Amino acid sequence: MLKLGGARLLDDRDASAVEAALAEAPVAGCMVSARVEIAGLEPWRLGGELWGIERGLLRGGRLDGLCFAGPNLIPLRGSSSEWRVFADRALRRRRMCSSLVGPAEQVLGLWSELAGEWDTPREIRDHQPLLAMSGQPRVTPDPLVRRVRPDELNRYLPAAVAMFTEEVGVDPGLEDGGAAYRARVAELIAAGRAFARFEGDEVVFKAEIGAMSNAVGQIQGVWVHPERRGEGLGATGTAAVVDTLVNRLDRTASLYVNAYNLPACAAYRRIGFREVGSYATVLF
């Protein structure tokens, strides 16, 4: 593999350069921005490393390459030269991430450098439209969709597990009995970022704001009970989460969706989402 210099581990001294890079693509970079705004750039607080490449001689200048390496590997900026450098750094240690995810050009470019060196992925989703909206939803929000309370974790969790298993193809309880996933769901509930429509003790719609920066909230985990699909609950429920993000939290609402999920794509268009880019995901 061709080596072109190295990717530098960024820290708090690089804050202004990172902030400028992330501000250029606030929707695409929401997952990383949300972490950086809360924790800064030091790896022990960030929960991962932020790698940067700058062609200039002065620290703090424009970043030509930017990549987050943590539970997910998220390349945000670069071209073929930067992808080779990031791949070289990633290959210095065993694979730590469960996926590559982010802007499609970056993810697929980086994966082209890693393929054959890392183990074969379970699935490659090479086109996931990245959607955003900052206005009123065109679909009337479901008034019964609300924030999940902490004491409702046990009622909410089965729906979250079902969604994860259906979407990712892996039961989140297999590795550690579900402790880590349960803790993550509990964290989202405690932060007021898990939403559901309950009917009795059963969840018939759920969604979460998985990442939230100062400008953007990224919706994830949209799910409708299998016996209630086709009733429009996905559209009206998602509209309720959009309404919270746009009108109460003053954020742009965003999400990404598998292009082959035609019913979901149609529902999001009805709500008012527009395509602003494309994501890709490599799942291990």
mmCIF file with all atom_site columns, C-alpha atoms in Angstrom, residues 152-235:
data_model
loop_
_atom_site.group_PDB
_atom_site.id
_atom_site.type_symbol
_atom_site.label_atom_id
_atom_site.label_alt_id
_atom_site.label_comp_id
_atom_site.label_asym_id
_atom_site.label_entity_id
_atom_site.label_seq_id
_atom_site.pdbx_PDB_ins_code
_atom_site.Cartn_x
_atom_site.Cartn_y
_atom_site.Cartn_z
_atom_site.occupancy
_atom_site.B_iso_or_equiv
_atom_site.pdbx_formal_charge
_atom_site.auth_seq_id
_atom_site.auth_comp_id
_atom_site.auth_asym_id
_atom_site.auth_atom_id
_atom_site.pdbx_PDB_model_num
ATOM 1  C CA . GLU A 1 152 ? -40.704 3.007   30.643 1.00 0.00 ? 152 GLU A CA 1
ATOM 2  C CA . LEU A 1 153 ? -37.376 1.522   29.601 1.00 0.00 ? 153 LEU A CA 1
ATOM 3  C CA . ASN A 1 154 ? -38.552 -2.085  29.974 1.00 0.00 ? 154 ASN A CA 1
ATOM 4  C CA . ARG A 1 155 ? -41.649 -1.388  27.889 1.00 0.00 ? 155 ARG A CA 1
ATOM 5  C CA . TYR A 1 156 ? -39.649 0.407   25.201 1.00 0.00 ? 156 TYR A CA 1
ATOM 6  C CA . LEU A 1 157 ? -36.646 -1.914  24.973 1.00 0.00 ? 157 LEU A CA 1
ATOM 7  C CA . PRO A 1 158 ? -38.287 -4.845  23.114 1.00 0.00 ? 158 PRO A CA 1
ATOM 8  C CA . ALA A 1 159 ? -39.266 -2.496  20.265 1.00 0.00 ? 159 ALA A CA 1
ATOM 9  C CA . ALA A 1 160 ? -35.739 -1.049  20.176 1.00 0.00 ? 160 ALA A CA 1
ATOM 10 C CA . VAL A 1 161 ? -34.235 -4.538  20.019 1.00 0.00 ? 161 VAL A CA 1
ATOM 11 C CA . ALA A 1 162 ? -36.668 -5.563  17.275 1.00 0.00 ? 162 ALA A CA 1
ATOM 12 C CA . MET A 1 163 ? -35.770 -2.477  15.256 1.00 0.00 ? 163 MET A CA 1
ATOM 13 C CA . PHE A 1 164 ? -32.025 -3.013  15.658 1.00 0.00 ? 164 PHE A CA 1
ATOM 14 C CA . THR A 1 165 ? -32.246 -6.689  14.717 1.00 0.00 ? 165 THR A CA 1
ATOM 15 C CA . GLU A 1 166 ? -34.383 -5.922  11.668 1.00 0.00 ? 166 GLU A CA 1
ATOM 16 C CA . GLU A 1 167 ? -32.248 -3.009  10.487 1.00 0.00 ? 167 GLU A CA 1
ATOM 17 C CA . VAL A 1 168 ? -28.711 -4.182  11.276 1.00 0.00 ? 168 VAL A CA 1
ATOM 18 C CA . GLY A 1 169 ? -29.282 -7.927  10.991 1.00 0.00 ? 169 GLY A CA 1
ATOM 19 C CA . VAL A 1 170 ? -27.761 -8.734  14.386 1.00 0.00 ? 170 VAL A CA 1
ATOM 20 C CA . ASP A 1 171 ? -29.438 -9.206  17.754 1.00 0.00 ? 171 ASP A CA 1
ATOM 21 C CA . PRO A 1 172 ? -27.829 -6.571  20.040 1.00 0.00 ? 172 PRO A CA 1
ATOM 22 C CA . GLY A 1 173 ? -28.125 -8.977  22.966 1.00 0.00 ? 173 GLY A CA 1
ATOM 23 C CA . LEU A 1 174 ? -25.855 -11.679 21.552 1.00 0.00 ? 174 LEU A CA 1
ATOM 24 C CA . GLU A 1 175 ? -22.483 -10.310 22.655 1.00 0.00 ? 175 GLU A CA 1
ATOM 25 C CA . ASP A 1 176 ? -23.003 -9.259  26.280 1.00 0.00 ? 176 ASP A CA 1
ATOM 26 C CA . GLY A 1 177 ? -26.555 -10.230 27.019 1.00 0.00 ? 177 GLY A CA 1
ATOM 27 C CA . GLY A 1 178 ? -27.702 -6.851  25.762 1.00 0.00 ? 178 GLY A CA 1
ATOM 28 C CA . ALA A 1 179 ? -26.160 -4.829  28.603 1.00 0.00 ? 179 ALA A CA 1
ATOM 29 C CA . ALA A 1 180 ? -24.367 -2.313  26.375 1.00 0.00 ? 180 ALA A CA 1
ATOM 30 C CA . TYR A 1 181 ? -27.367 -1.812  24.112 1.00 0.00 ? 181 TYR A CA 1
ATOM 31 C CA . ARG A 1 182 ? -29.708 -1.448  27.079 1.00 0.00 ? 182 ARG A CA 1
ATOM 32 C CA . ALA A 1 183 ? -27.389 1.190   28.549 1.00 0.00 ? 183 ALA A CA 1
ATOM 33 C CA . ARG A 1 184 ? -27.343 3.096   25.265 1.00 0.00 ? 184 ARG A CA 1
ATOM 34 C CA . VAL A 1 185 ? -31.137 3.060   25.009 1.00 0.00 ? 185 VAL A CA 1
ATOM 35 C CA . ALA A 1 186 ? -31.427 4.167   28.643 1.00 0.00 ? 186 ALA A CA 1
ATOM 36 C CA . GLU A 1 187 ? -29.034 7.035   27.888 1.00 0.00 ? 187 GLU A CA 1
ATOM 37 C CA . LEU A 1 188 ? -31.176 8.216   24.973 1.00 0.00 ? 188 LEU A CA 1
ATOM 38 C CA . ILE A 1 189 ? -34.317 8.047   27.096 1.00 0.00 ? 189 ILE A CA 1
ATOM 39 C CA . ALA A 1 190 ? -32.679 9.984   29.930 1.00 0.00 ? 190 ALA A CA 1
ATOM 40 C CA . ALA A 1 191 ? -31.632 12.669  27.433 1.00 0.00 ? 191 ALA A CA 1
ATOM 41 C CA . GLY A 1 192 ? -35.223 13.019  26.165 1.00 0.00 ? 192 GLY A CA 1
ATOM 42 C CA . ARG A 1 193 ? -34.265 11.718  22.726 1.00 0.00 ? 193 ARG A CA 1
ATOM 43 C CA . ALA A 1 194 ? -36.386 8.546   22.512 1.00 0.00 ? 194 ALA A CA 1
ATOM 44 C CA . PHE A 1 195 ? -39.945 8.867   21.213 1.00 0.00 ? 195 PHE A CA 1
ATOM 45 C CA . ALA A 1 196 ? -42.780 6.363   21.040 1.00 0.00 ? 196 ALA A CA 1
ATOM 46 C CA . ARG A 1 197 ? -46.483 5.848   20.652 1.00 0.00 ? 197 ARG A CA 1
ATOM 47 C CA . PHE A 1 198 ? -47.672 3.418   23.284 1.00 0.00 ? 198 PHE A CA 1
ATOM 48 C CA . GLU A 1 199 ? -50.918 1.510   23.029 1.00 0.00 ? 199 GLU A CA 1
ATOM 49 C CA . GLY A 1 200 ? -51.365 -0.220  26.346 1.00 0.00 ? 200 GLY A CA 1
ATOM 50 C CA . ASP A 1 201 ? -47.985 -1.708  27.216 1.00 0.00 ? 201 ASP A CA 1
ATOM 51 C CA . GLU A 1 202 ? -46.995 -2.085  23.582 1.00 0.00 ? 202 GLU A CA 1
ATOM 52 C CA . VAL A 1 203 ? -44.938 0.263   21.427 1.00 0.00 ? 203 VAL A CA 1
ATOM 53 C CA . VAL A 1 204 ? -46.484 0.659   17.969 1.00 0.00 ? 204 VAL A CA 1
ATOM 54 C CA . PHE A 1 205 ? -44.090 3.401   16.767 1.00 0.00 ? 205 PHE A CA 1
ATOM 55 C CA . LYS A 1 206 ? -40.629 4.406   17.912 1.00 0.00 ? 206 LYS A CA 1
ATOM 56 C CA . ALA A 1 207 ? -37.776 6.658   16.826 1.00 0.00 ? 207 ALA A CA 1
ATOM 57 C CA . GLU A 1 208 ? -34.799 8.346   18.417 1.00 0.00 ? 208 GLU A CA 1
ATOM 58 C CA . ILE A 1 209 ? -32.613 11.365  17.907 1.00 0.00 ? 209 ILE A CA 1
ATOM 59 C CA . GLY A 1 210 ? -29.377 9.439   17.785 1.00 0.00 ? 210 GLY A CA 1
ATOM 60 C CA . ALA A 1 211 ? -26.999 12.389  17.404 1.00 0.00 ? 211 ALA A CA 1
ATOM 61 C CA . MET A 1 212 ? -27.685 16.054  18.009 1.00 0.00 ? 212 MET A CA 1
ATOM 62 C CA . SER A 1 213 ? -25.269 18.863  17.291 1.00 0.00 ? 213 SER A CA 1
ATOM 63 C CA . ASN A 1 214 ? -25.912 22.562  17.836 1.00 0.00 ? 214 ASN A CA 1
ATOM 64 C CA . ALA A 1 215 ? -27.416 22.738  14.347 1.00 0.00 ? 215 ALA A CA 1
ATOM 65 C CA . VAL A 1 216 ? -28.737 19.300  13.379 1.00 0.00 ? 216 VAL A CA 1
ATOM 66 C CA . GLY A 1 217 ? -30.595 16.389  14.956 1.00 0.00 ? 217 GLY A CA 1
ATOM 67 C CA . GLN A 1 218 ? -30.198 13.022  13.242 1.00 0.00 ? 218 GLN A CA 1
ATOM 68 C CA . ILE A 1 219 ? -33.225 10.750  13.558 1.00 0.00 ? 219 ILE A CA 1
ATOM 69 C CA . GLN A 1 220 ? -32.560 7.028   13.784 1.00 0.00 ? 220 GLN A CA 1
ATOM 70 C CA . GLY A 1 221 ? -34.312 3.785   14.633 1.00 0.00 ? 221 GLY A CA 1
ATOM 71 C CA . VAL A 1 222 ? -37.641 4.593   13.016 1.00 0.00 ? 222 VAL A CA 1
ATOM 72 C CA . TRP A 1 223 ? -39.813 1.497   13.521 1.00 0.00 ? 223 TRP A CA 1
ATOM 73 C CA . VAL A 1 224 ? -43.469 0.524   13.319 1.00 0.00 ? 224 VAL A CA 1
ATOM 74 C CA . HIS A 1 225 ? -44.880 -2.632  14.863 1.00 0.00 ? 225 HIS A CA 1
ATOM 75 C CA . PRO A 1 226 ? -45.178 -5.234  12.062 1.00 0.00 ? 226 PRO A CA 1
ATOM 76 C CA . GLU A 1 227 ? -48.910 -5.679  12.661 1.00 0.00 ? 227 GLU A CA 1
ATOM 77 C CA . ARG A 1 228 ? -49.508 -1.922  12.289 1.00 0.00 ? 228 ARG A CA 1
ATOM 78 C CA . ARG A 1 229 ? -47.572 -1.221  9.125  1.00 0.00 ? 229 ARG A CA 1
ATOM 79 C CA . GLY A 1 230 ? -49.425 0.385   6.257  1.00 0.00 ? 230 GLY A CA 1
ATOM 80 C CA . GLU A 1 231 ? -51.499 2.621   8.530  1.00 0.00 ? 231 GLU A CA 1
ATOM 81 C CA . GLY A 1 232 ? -49.313 5.720   8.168  1.00 0.00 ? 232 GLY A CA 1
ATOM 82 C CA . LEU A 1 233 ? -47.900 5.539   11.701 1.00 0.00 ? 233 LEU A CA 1
ATOM 83 C CA . GLY A 1 234 ? -44.336 5.824   10.400 1.00 0.00 ? 234 GLY A CA 1
ATOM 84 C CA . ALA A 1 235 ? -45.017 9.099   8.605  1.00 0.00 ? 235 ALA A CA 1
#
